[in-house]
CSV table of C-alpha atoms in Angstrom, one decimal:
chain,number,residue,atom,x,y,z
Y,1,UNK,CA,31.0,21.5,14.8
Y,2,UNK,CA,29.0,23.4,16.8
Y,3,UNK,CA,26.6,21.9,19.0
Y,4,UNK,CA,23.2,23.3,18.5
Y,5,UNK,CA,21.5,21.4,21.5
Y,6,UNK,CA,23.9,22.1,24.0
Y,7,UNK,CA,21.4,24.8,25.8
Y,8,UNK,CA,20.5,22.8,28.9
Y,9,UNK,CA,17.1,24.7,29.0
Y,10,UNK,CA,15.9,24.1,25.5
Y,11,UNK,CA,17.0,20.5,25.9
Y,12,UNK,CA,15.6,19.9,28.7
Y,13,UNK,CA,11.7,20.8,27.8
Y,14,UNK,CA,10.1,18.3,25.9
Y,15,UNK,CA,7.1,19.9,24.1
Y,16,UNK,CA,3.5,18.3,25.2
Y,17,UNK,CA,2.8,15.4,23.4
Y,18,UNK,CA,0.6,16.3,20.0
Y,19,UNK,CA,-2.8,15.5,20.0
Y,20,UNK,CA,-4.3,12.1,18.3
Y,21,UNK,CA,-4.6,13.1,14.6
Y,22,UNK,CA,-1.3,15.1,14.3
Y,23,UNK,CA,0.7,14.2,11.6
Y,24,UNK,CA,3.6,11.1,12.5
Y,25,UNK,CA,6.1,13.8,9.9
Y,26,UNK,CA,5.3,17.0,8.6
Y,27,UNK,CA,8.2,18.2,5.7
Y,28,UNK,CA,7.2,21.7,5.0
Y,29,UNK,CA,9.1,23.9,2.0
Y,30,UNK,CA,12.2,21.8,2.5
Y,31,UNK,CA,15.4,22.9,1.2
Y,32,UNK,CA,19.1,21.0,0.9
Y,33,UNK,CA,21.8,21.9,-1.4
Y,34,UNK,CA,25.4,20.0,-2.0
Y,35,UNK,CA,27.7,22.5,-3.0
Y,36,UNK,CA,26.2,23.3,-6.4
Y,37,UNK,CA,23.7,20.8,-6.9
Y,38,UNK,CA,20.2,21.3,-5.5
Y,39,UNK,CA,18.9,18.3,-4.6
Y,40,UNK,CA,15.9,19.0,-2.7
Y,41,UNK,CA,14.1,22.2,-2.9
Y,42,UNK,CA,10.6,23.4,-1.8
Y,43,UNK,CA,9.6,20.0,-0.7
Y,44,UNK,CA,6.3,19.5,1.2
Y,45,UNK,CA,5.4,15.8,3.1
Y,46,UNK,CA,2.7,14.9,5.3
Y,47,UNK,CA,2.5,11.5,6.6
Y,48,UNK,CA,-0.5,10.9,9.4
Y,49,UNK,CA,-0.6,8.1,11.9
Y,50,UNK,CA,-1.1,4.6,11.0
Y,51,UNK,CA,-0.7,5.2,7.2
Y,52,UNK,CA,2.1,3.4,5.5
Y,53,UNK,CA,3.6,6.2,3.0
Y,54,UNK,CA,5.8,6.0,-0.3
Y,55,UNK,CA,8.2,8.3,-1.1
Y,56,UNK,CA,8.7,7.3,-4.7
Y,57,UNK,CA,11.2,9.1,-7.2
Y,58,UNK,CA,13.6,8.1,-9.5
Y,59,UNK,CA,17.3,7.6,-8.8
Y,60,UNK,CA,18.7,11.3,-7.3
Y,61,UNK,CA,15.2,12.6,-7.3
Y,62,UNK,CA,15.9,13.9,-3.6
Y,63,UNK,CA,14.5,10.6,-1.1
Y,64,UNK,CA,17.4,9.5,0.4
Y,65,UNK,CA,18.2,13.3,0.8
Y,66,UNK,CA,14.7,13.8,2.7
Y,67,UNK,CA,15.3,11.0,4.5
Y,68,UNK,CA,18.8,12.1,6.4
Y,69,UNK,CA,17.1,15.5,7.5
Y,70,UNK,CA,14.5,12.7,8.9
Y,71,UNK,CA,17.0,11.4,10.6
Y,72,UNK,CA,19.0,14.6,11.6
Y,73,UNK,CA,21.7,13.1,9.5
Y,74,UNK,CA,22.0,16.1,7.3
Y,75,UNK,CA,20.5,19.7,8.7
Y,76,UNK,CA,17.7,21.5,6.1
Y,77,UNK,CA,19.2,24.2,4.6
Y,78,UNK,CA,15.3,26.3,4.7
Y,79,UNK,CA,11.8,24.5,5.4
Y,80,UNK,CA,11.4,22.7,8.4
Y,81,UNK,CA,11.0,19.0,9.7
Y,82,UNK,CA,9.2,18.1,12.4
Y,83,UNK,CA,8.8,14.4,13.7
Y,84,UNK,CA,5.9,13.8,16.6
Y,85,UNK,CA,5.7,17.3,16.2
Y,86,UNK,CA,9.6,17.6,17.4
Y,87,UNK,CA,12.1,19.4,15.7
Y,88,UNK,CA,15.0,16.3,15.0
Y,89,UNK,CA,18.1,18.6,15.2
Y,90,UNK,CA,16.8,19.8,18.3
Y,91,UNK,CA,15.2,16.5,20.1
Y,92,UNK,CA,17.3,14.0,18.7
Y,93,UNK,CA,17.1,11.4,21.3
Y,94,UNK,CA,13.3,11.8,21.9
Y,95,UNK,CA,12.3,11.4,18.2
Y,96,UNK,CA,14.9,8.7,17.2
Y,97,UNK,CA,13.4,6.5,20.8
Y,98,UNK,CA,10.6,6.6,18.7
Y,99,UNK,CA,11.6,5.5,14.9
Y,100,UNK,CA,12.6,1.9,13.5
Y,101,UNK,CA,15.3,2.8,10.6
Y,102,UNK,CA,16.4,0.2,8.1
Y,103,UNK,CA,18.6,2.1,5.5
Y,104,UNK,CA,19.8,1.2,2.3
Y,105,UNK,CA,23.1,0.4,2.8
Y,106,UNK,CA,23.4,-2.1,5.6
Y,107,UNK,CA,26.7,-2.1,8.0
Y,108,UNK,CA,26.8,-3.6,11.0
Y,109,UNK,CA,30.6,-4.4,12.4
Y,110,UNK,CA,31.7,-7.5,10.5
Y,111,UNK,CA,33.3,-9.1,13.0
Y,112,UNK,CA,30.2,-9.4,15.2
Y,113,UNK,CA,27.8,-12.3,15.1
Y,114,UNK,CA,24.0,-11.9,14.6
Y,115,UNK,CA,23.8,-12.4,18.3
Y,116,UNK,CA,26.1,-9.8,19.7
Y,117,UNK,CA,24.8,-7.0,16.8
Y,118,UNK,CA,21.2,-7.3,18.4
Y,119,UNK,CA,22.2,-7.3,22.2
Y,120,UNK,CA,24.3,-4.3,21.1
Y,121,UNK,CA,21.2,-2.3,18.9
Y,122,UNK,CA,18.9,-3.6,21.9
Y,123,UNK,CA,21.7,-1.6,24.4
Y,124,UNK,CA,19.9,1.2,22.9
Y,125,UNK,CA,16.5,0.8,23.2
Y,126,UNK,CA,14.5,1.0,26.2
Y,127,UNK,CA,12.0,-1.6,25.0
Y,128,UNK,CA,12.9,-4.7,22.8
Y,129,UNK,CA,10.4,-7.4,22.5
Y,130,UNK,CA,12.4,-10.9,22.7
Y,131,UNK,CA,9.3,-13.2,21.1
Y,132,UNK,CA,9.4,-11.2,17.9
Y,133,UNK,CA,13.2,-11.5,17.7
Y,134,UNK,CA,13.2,-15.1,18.6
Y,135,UNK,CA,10.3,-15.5,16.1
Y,136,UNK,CA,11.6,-13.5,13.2
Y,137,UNK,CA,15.3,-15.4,14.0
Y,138,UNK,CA,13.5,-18.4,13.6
Y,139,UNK,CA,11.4,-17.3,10.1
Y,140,UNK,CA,14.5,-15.9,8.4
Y,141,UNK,CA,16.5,-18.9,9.8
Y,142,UNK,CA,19.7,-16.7,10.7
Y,143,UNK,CA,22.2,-18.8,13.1
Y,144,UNK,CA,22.8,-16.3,16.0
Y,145,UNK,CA,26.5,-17.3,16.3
Y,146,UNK,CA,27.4,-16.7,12.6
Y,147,UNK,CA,29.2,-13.1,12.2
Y,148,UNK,CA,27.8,-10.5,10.5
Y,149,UNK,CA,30.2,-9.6,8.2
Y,150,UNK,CA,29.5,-13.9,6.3
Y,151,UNK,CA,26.1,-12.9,5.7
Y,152,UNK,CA,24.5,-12.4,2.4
Y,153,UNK,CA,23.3,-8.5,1.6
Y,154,UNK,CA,19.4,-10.3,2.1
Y,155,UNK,CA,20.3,-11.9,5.6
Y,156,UNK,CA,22.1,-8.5,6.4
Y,157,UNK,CA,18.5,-7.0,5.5
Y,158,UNK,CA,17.0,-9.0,7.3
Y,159,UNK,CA,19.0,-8.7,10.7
Y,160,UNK,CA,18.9,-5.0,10.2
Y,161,UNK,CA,14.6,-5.4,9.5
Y,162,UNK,CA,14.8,-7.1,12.9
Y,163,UNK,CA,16.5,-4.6,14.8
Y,164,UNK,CA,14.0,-2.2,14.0
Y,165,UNK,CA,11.1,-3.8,14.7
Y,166,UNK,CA,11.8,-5.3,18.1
Y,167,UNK,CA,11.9,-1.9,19.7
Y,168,UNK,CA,8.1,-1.4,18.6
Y,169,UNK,CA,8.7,1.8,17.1
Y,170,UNK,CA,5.7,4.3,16.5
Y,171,UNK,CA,7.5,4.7,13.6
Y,172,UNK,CA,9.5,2.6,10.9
Y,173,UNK,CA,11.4,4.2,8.0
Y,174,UNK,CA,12.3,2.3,5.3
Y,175,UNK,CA,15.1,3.7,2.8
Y,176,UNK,CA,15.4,1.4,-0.3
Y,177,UNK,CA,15.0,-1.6,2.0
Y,178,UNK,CA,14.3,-4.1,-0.7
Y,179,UNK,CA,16.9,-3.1,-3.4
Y,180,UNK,CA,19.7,-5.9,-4.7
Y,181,UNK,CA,17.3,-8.4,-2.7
Y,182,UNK,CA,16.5,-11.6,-4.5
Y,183,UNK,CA,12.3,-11.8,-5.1
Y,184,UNK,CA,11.9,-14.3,-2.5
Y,185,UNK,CA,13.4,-12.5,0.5
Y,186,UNK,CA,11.8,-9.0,-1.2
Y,187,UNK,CA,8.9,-11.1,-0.6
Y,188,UNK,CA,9.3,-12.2,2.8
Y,189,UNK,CA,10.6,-8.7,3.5
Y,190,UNK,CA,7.1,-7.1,3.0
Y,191,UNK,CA,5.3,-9.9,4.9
Y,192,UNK,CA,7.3,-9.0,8.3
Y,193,UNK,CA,6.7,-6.0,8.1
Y,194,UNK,CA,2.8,-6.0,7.3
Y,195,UNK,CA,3.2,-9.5,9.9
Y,196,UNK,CA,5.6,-8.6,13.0
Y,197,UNK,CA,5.5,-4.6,12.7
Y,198,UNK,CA,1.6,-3.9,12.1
Y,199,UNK,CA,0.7,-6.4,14.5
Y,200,UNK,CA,0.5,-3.7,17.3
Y,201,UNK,CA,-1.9,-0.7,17.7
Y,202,UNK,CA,-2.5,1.0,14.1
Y,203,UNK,CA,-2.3,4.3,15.7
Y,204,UNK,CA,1.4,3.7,16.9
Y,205,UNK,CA,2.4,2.1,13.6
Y,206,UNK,CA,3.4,4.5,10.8
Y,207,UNK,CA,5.4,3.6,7.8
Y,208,UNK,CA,7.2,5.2,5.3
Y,209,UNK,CA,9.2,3.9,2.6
Y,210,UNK,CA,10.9,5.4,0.1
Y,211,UNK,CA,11.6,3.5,-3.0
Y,212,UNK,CA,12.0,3.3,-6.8
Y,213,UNK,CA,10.8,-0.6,-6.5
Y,214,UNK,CA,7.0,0.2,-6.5
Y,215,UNK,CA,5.5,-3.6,-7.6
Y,216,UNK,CA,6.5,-5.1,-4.4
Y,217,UNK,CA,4.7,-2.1,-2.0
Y,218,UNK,CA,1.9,-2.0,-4.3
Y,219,UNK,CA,-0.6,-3.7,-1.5
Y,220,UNK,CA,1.4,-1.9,1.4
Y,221,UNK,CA,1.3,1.5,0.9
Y,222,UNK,CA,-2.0,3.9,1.7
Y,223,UNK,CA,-1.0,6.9,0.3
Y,224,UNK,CA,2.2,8.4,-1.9
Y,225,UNK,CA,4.2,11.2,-2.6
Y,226,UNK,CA,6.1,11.2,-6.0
Y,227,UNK,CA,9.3,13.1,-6.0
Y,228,UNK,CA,11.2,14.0,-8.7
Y,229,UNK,CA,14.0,16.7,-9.3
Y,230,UNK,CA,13.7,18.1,-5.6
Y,231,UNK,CA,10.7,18.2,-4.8
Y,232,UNK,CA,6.7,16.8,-4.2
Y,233,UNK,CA,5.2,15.9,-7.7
Y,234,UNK,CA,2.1,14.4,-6.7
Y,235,UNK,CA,0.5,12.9,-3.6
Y,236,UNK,CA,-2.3,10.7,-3.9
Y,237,UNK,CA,-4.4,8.4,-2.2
Y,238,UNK,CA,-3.0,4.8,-3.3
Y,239,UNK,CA,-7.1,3.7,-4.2
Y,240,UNK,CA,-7.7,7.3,-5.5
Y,241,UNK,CA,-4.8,7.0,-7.6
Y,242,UNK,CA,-5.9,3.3,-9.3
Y,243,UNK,CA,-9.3,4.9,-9.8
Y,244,UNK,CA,-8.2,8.3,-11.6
Y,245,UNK,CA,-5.8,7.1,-13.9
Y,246,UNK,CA,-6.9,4.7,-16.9
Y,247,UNK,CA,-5.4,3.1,-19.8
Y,248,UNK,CA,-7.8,3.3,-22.3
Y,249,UNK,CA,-7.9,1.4,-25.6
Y,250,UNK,CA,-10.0,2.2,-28.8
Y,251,UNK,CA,-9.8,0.6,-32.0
Y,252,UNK,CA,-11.7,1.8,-35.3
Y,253,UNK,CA,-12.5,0.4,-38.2
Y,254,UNK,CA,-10.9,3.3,-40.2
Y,255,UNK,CA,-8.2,5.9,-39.2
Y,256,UNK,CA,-10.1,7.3,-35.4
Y,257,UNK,CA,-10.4,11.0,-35.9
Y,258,UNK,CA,-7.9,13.2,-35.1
Y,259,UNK,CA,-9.7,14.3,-31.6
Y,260,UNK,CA,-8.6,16.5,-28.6
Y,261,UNK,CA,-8.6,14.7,-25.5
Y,262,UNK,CA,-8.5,17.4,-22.1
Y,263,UNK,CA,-7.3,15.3,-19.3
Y,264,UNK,CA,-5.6,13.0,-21.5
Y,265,UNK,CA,-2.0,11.7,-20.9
Y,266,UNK,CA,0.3,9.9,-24.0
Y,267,UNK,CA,-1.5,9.8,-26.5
Y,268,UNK,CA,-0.7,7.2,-28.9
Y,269,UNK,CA,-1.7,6.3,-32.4
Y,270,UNK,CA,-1.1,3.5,-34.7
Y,271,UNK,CA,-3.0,2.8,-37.6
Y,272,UNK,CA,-6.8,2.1,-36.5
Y,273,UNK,CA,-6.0,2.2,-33.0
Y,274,UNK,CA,-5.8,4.3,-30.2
Y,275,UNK,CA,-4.2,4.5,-26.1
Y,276,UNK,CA,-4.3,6.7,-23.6
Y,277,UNK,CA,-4.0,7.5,-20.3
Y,278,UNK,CA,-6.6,9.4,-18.7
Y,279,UNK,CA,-5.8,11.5,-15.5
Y,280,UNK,CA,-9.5,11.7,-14.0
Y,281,UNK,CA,-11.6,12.0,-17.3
Y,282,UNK,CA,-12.3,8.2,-17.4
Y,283,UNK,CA,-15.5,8.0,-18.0
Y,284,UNK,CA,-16.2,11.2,-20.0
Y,285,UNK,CA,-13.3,10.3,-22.8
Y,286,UNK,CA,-15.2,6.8,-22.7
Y,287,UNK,CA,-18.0,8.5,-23.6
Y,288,UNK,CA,-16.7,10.8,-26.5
Y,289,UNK,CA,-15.0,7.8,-27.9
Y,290,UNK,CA,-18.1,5.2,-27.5
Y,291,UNK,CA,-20.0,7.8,-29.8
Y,292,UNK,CA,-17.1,7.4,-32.6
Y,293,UNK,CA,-18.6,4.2,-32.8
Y,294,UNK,CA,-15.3,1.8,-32.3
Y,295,UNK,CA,-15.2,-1.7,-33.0
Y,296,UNK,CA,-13.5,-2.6,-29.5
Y,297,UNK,CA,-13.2,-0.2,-26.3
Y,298,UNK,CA,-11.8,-0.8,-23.0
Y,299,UNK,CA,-10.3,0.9,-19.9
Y,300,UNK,CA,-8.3,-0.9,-17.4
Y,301,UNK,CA,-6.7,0.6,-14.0
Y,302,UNK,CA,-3.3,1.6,-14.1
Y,303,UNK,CA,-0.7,-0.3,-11.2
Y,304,UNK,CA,1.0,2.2,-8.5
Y,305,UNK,CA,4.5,1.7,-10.7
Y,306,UNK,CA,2.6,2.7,-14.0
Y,307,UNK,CA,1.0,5.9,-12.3
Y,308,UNK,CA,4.5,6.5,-11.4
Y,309,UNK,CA,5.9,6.0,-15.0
Y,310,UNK,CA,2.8,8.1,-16.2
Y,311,UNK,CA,3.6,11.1,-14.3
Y,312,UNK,CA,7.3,11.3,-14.6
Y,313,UNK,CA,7.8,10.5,-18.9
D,1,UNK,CA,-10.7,-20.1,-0.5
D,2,UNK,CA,-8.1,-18.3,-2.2
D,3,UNK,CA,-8.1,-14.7,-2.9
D,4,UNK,CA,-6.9,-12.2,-5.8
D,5,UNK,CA,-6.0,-8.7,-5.8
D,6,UNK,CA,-6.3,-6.9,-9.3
D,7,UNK,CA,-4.1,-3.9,-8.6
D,8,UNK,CA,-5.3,-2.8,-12.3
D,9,UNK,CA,-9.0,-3.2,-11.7
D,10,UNK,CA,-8.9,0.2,-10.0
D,11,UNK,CA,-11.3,-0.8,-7.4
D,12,UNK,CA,-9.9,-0.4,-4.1
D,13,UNK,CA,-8.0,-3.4,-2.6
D,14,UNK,CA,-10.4,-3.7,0.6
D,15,UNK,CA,-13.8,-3.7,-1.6
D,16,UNK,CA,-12.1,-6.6,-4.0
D,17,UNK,CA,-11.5,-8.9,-0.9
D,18,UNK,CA,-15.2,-7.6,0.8
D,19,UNK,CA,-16.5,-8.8,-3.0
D,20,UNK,CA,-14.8,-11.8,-3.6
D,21,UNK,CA,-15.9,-13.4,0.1
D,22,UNK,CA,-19.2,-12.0,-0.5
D,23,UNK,CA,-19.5,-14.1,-4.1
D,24,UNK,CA,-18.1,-17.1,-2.6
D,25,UNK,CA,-20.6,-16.7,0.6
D,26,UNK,CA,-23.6,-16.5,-2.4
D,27,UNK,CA,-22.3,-19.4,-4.2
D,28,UNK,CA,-21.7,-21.5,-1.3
D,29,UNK,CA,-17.8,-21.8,-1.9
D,30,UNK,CA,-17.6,-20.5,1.6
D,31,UNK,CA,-20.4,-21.8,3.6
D,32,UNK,CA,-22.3,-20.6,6.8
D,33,UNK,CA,-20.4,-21.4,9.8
D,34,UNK,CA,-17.2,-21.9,7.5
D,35,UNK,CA,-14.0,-20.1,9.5
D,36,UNK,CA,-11.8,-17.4,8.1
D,37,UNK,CA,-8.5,-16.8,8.1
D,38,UNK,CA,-7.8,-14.2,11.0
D,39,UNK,CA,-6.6,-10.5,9.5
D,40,UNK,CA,-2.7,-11.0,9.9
D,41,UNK,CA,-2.1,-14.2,8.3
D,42,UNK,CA,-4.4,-12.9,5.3
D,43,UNK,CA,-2.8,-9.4,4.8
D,44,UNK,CA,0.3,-11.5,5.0
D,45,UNK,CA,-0.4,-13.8,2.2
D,46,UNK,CA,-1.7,-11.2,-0.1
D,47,UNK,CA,0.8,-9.4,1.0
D,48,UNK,CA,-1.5,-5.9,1.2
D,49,UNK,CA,-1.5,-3.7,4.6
D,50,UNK,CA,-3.2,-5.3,7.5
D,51,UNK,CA,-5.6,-2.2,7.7
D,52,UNK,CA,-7.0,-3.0,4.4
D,53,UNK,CA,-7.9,-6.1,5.8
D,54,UNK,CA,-9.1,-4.9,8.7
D,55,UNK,CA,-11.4,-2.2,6.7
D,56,UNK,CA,-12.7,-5.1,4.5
D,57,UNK,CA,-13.7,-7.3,7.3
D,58,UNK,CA,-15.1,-4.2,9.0
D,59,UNK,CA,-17.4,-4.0,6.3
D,60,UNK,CA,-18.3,-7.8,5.8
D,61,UNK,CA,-19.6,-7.5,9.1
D,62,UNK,CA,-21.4,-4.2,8.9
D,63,UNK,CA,-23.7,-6.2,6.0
D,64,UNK,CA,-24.1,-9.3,8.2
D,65,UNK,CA,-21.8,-11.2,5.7
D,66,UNK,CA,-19.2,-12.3,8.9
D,67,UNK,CA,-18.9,-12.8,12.6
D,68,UNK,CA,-16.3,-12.4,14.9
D,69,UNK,CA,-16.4,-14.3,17.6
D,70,UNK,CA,-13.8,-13.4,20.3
D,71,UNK,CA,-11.1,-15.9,20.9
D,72,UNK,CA,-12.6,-17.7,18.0
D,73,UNK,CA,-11.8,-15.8,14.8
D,74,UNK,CA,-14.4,-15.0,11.8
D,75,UNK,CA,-17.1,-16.6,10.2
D,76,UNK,CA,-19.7,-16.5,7.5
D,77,UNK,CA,-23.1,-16.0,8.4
D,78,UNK,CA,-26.2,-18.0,7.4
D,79,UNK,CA,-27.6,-16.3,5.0
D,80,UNK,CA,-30.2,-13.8,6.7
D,81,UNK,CA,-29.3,-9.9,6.1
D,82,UNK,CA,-30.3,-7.9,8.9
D,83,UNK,CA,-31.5,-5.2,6.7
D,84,UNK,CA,-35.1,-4.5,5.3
D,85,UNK,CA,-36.3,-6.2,2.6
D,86,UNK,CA,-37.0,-2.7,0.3
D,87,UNK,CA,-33.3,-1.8,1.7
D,88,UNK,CA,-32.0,-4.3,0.2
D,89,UNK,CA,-33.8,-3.8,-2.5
D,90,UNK,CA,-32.8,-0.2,-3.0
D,91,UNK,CA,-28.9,-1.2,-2.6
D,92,UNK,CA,-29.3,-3.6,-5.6
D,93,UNK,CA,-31.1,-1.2,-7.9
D,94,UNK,CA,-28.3,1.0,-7.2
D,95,UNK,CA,-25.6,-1.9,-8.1
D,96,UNK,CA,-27.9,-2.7,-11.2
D,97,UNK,CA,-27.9,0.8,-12.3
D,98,UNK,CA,-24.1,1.0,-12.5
D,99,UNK,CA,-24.3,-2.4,-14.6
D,100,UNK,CA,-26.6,-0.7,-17.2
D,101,UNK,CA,-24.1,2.2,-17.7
D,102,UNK,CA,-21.6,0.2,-18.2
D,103,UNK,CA,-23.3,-1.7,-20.4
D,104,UNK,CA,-24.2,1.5,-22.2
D,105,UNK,CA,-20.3,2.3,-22.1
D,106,UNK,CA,-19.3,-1.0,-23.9
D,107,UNK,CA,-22.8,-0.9,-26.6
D,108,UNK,CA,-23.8,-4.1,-25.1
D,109,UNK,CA,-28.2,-3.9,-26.5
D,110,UNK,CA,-30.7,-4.3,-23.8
D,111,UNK,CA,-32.0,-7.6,-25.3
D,112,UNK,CA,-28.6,-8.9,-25.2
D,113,UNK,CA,-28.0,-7.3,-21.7
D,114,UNK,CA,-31.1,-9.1,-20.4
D,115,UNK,CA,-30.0,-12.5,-21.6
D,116,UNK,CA,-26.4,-12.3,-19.8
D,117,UNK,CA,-28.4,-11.6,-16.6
D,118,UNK,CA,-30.7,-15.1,-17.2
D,119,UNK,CA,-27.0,-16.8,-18.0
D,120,UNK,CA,-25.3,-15.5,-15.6
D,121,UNK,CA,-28.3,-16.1,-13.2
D,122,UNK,CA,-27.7,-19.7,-14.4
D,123,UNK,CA,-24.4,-20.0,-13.5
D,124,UNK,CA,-24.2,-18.7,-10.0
D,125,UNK,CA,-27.6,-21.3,-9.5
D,126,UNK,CA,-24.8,-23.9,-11.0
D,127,UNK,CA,-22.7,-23.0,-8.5
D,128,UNK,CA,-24.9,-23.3,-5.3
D,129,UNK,CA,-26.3,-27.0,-6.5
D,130,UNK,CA,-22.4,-28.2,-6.9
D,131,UNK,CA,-21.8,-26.5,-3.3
D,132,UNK,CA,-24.7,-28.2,-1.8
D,133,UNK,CA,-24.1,-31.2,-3.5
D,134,UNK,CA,-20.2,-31.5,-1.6
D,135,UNK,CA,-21.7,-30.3,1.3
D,136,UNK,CA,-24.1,-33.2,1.8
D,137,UNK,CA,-22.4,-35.7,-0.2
D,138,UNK,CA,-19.4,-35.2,2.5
């Protein structure tokens, strides 16, 4: 394999820092093919400081894909990625000093205790603060001389949560943290991050998570970006989003009129009554329908996980 | 004083928590002096990001609802608003006229309109008496 980086010069020069308001990641027009299969393609990402950021998609919608060229695990095949306003491919070390990873699949070398895996991850890191490890030890009650490879898939979670926050990373990425958790530690999951990781100053505290488990991150995240098939669907505002879509529910007291509804998503019938989703046109289909004189009308917001099924079916 | 999120009510998170310790503030649930809990442990239990906290508590303060008090956390504010009296006015004619289109919206008549105000009036009065009530009977 040839070694890109191995230019002294290039590596060498770190860029100047990027200003304040510069986006934390910026995923422009990425590309990344396996063999035959596209799996991401034209895919556009912009997460700002401070914000905490879902990726959501379905199962192979191209996330965990995004997520290695994050990580300079797999190279973009056309677009570009840029973390801190670095390249990863070509300033490994400088962004990765920076970034808290807890992947999906946690492996940490079985034969290690709890104790010896963080002094090892620590080895790594040029800051590690030893209060939140001792407290976050202490709140997920893991015995620091039991070996890794006896834990549960939660507790493994859980060590792997606490090696990326003790570095105090500007950034923490989250891939499918939560999934094959039981509900409570999903639970306590969330509140240690939101607790131990957003403690420190919002500006150096990013997240993004990237996740088909959209319930538990429904308070967490700020803004999203729905993937599906490759590449950016939507990207909303997480309060813009509740506010735009709405499930509204007539019901007549004959058969409603057969009515054309612009801006209107699944539109269902049955018998006297009527659903749909509106994408934006909330109050204006309220209004059309409240002049059709129904016996019952009402409009409810829609959760993150509904938008998600909205957009997608 | 417990708090609920209503992630279908599509209001935005931090206005639900700046609206529910602002009703419990008016109905004496939470009275003046009464602490808070600080931003961490709250975001924590309602398990929402610590910013929206943050933004909420923000704006309690900005309408004289809360004070922080360095080293000593957050709490309510006797009741005196330090805005204008036709201010405050003009902020609950606009709140008012949002009821009367919804109103409109759900073909709720004015008559019948006005009567929920004198009820609902009633029950928030309700309210403050059985606060008052604890507080001195304490």
């Amino acid at each position: 394999m040839i070694n890109r980086t191995s230019d002294s010069k290039t590596s060498a020069v770190i860029p100047a820092a990027p200003p304040e308001t510069a986006a934390v990641i910026e995923v422009k027009g990425l590309k990344y093919t396996y063999g035959r299969a596209e799996a991401v393609h034209d895919l556009n990402l912009t997460v700002k400081p401070g914000r905490c950021y879902g990726l959501f998609g379905r199962n192979g919608a191209g996330k965990t894909t995004t997520m290695k060229c994050l990580l300079n695990l797999l190279r973009p095949q056309g677009g570009s990625v840029r973390l801190f306003g670095l390249d990863p491919s070509r300033h490994e070390v400088e962004v990765k000093r920076r970034i808290g990873y807890v992947p999906d699949y946690v492996a940490f070398y079985p034969w290690m205790t709890v104790r010896e895996t963080l002094d090892y991850l620590a080895s790594f890191r040029s800051h590690w603060n030893t209060e939140t490890e001792r407290d976050l030890l202490n709140r997920f009650r893991l015995a620091p001389d039991q070996r890794t490879g006896g834990l549960s898939k939660g507790q493994r979670t859980q060590v792997a949560l606490v090696a990326a926050i003790c570095p105090e990373p500007e950034l923490l990425l989250l891939d499918e943290p939560t999934s094959g958790l039981d509900p409570i530690v999903r639970r306590e999951f969330i509140e240690t991050v939101i607790g131990a990781y957003q403690e420190g100053d919002p500006g150096k505290r990013t997240i993004l998570v990237s996740t088909h488990l959209i319930t538990e991150f429904e308070g967490l995240i700020d803004e999203f970006t729905i993937v599906d098939k490759g590449h950016d669907v939507l990207s909303l505002h997480a309060d813009a989003a509740r506010d735009r879509y709405q499930k509204i529910r007539a019901r007549f007291a004959h058969e409603p009129p057969a009515v054309e509804f612009t801006g209107a998503l699944h539109v269902r019938r049955q018998g006297r009554e009527l659903e749909l989703i509106a994408n934006g046109e909330g109050p204006q289909i309220m209004e059309v329908l409240s002049r059709l004189a129904p016996e019952s009308l009402t409009s409810e917001g829609l959760t993150l996980e509904e938008v998600f099924v909205a957009t997608l079916k | 004083m417990l708090l609920q999120v209503n992630y279908k009510s599509g209001k935005p998170v931090y206005l639900q928590v700046v609206d529910q310790i602002k009703a419990a503030a008016a109905a004496g649930t939470l009275q003046s002096g009464e602490s808070l809990p600080s931003i961490r442990p709250l975001a924590e239990e309602l398990r929402v990001n610590r910013n929206t906290i943050a933004k909420a508590y923000t704006e309690l303060e900005s309408q004289g609802v809360i004070e922080t008090i360095p080293g000593k956390g957050c709490f309510v504010r006797p009741n005196n608003s330090p805005l204008k009296k036709d201010v405050r006015r003009k902020l609950l004619m606009e709140e008012l006229d949002q009821v009367i289109v919804q109103a409109h919206h759900l073909q709720v008549p004015a008559g019948e309109f006005l009567e929920l105000v004198r009820e609902r009036l009633g029950v928030m009065e309700e309210k403050q008496r059985a606060n008052q009530a604890k507080e001195f009977g304490a």
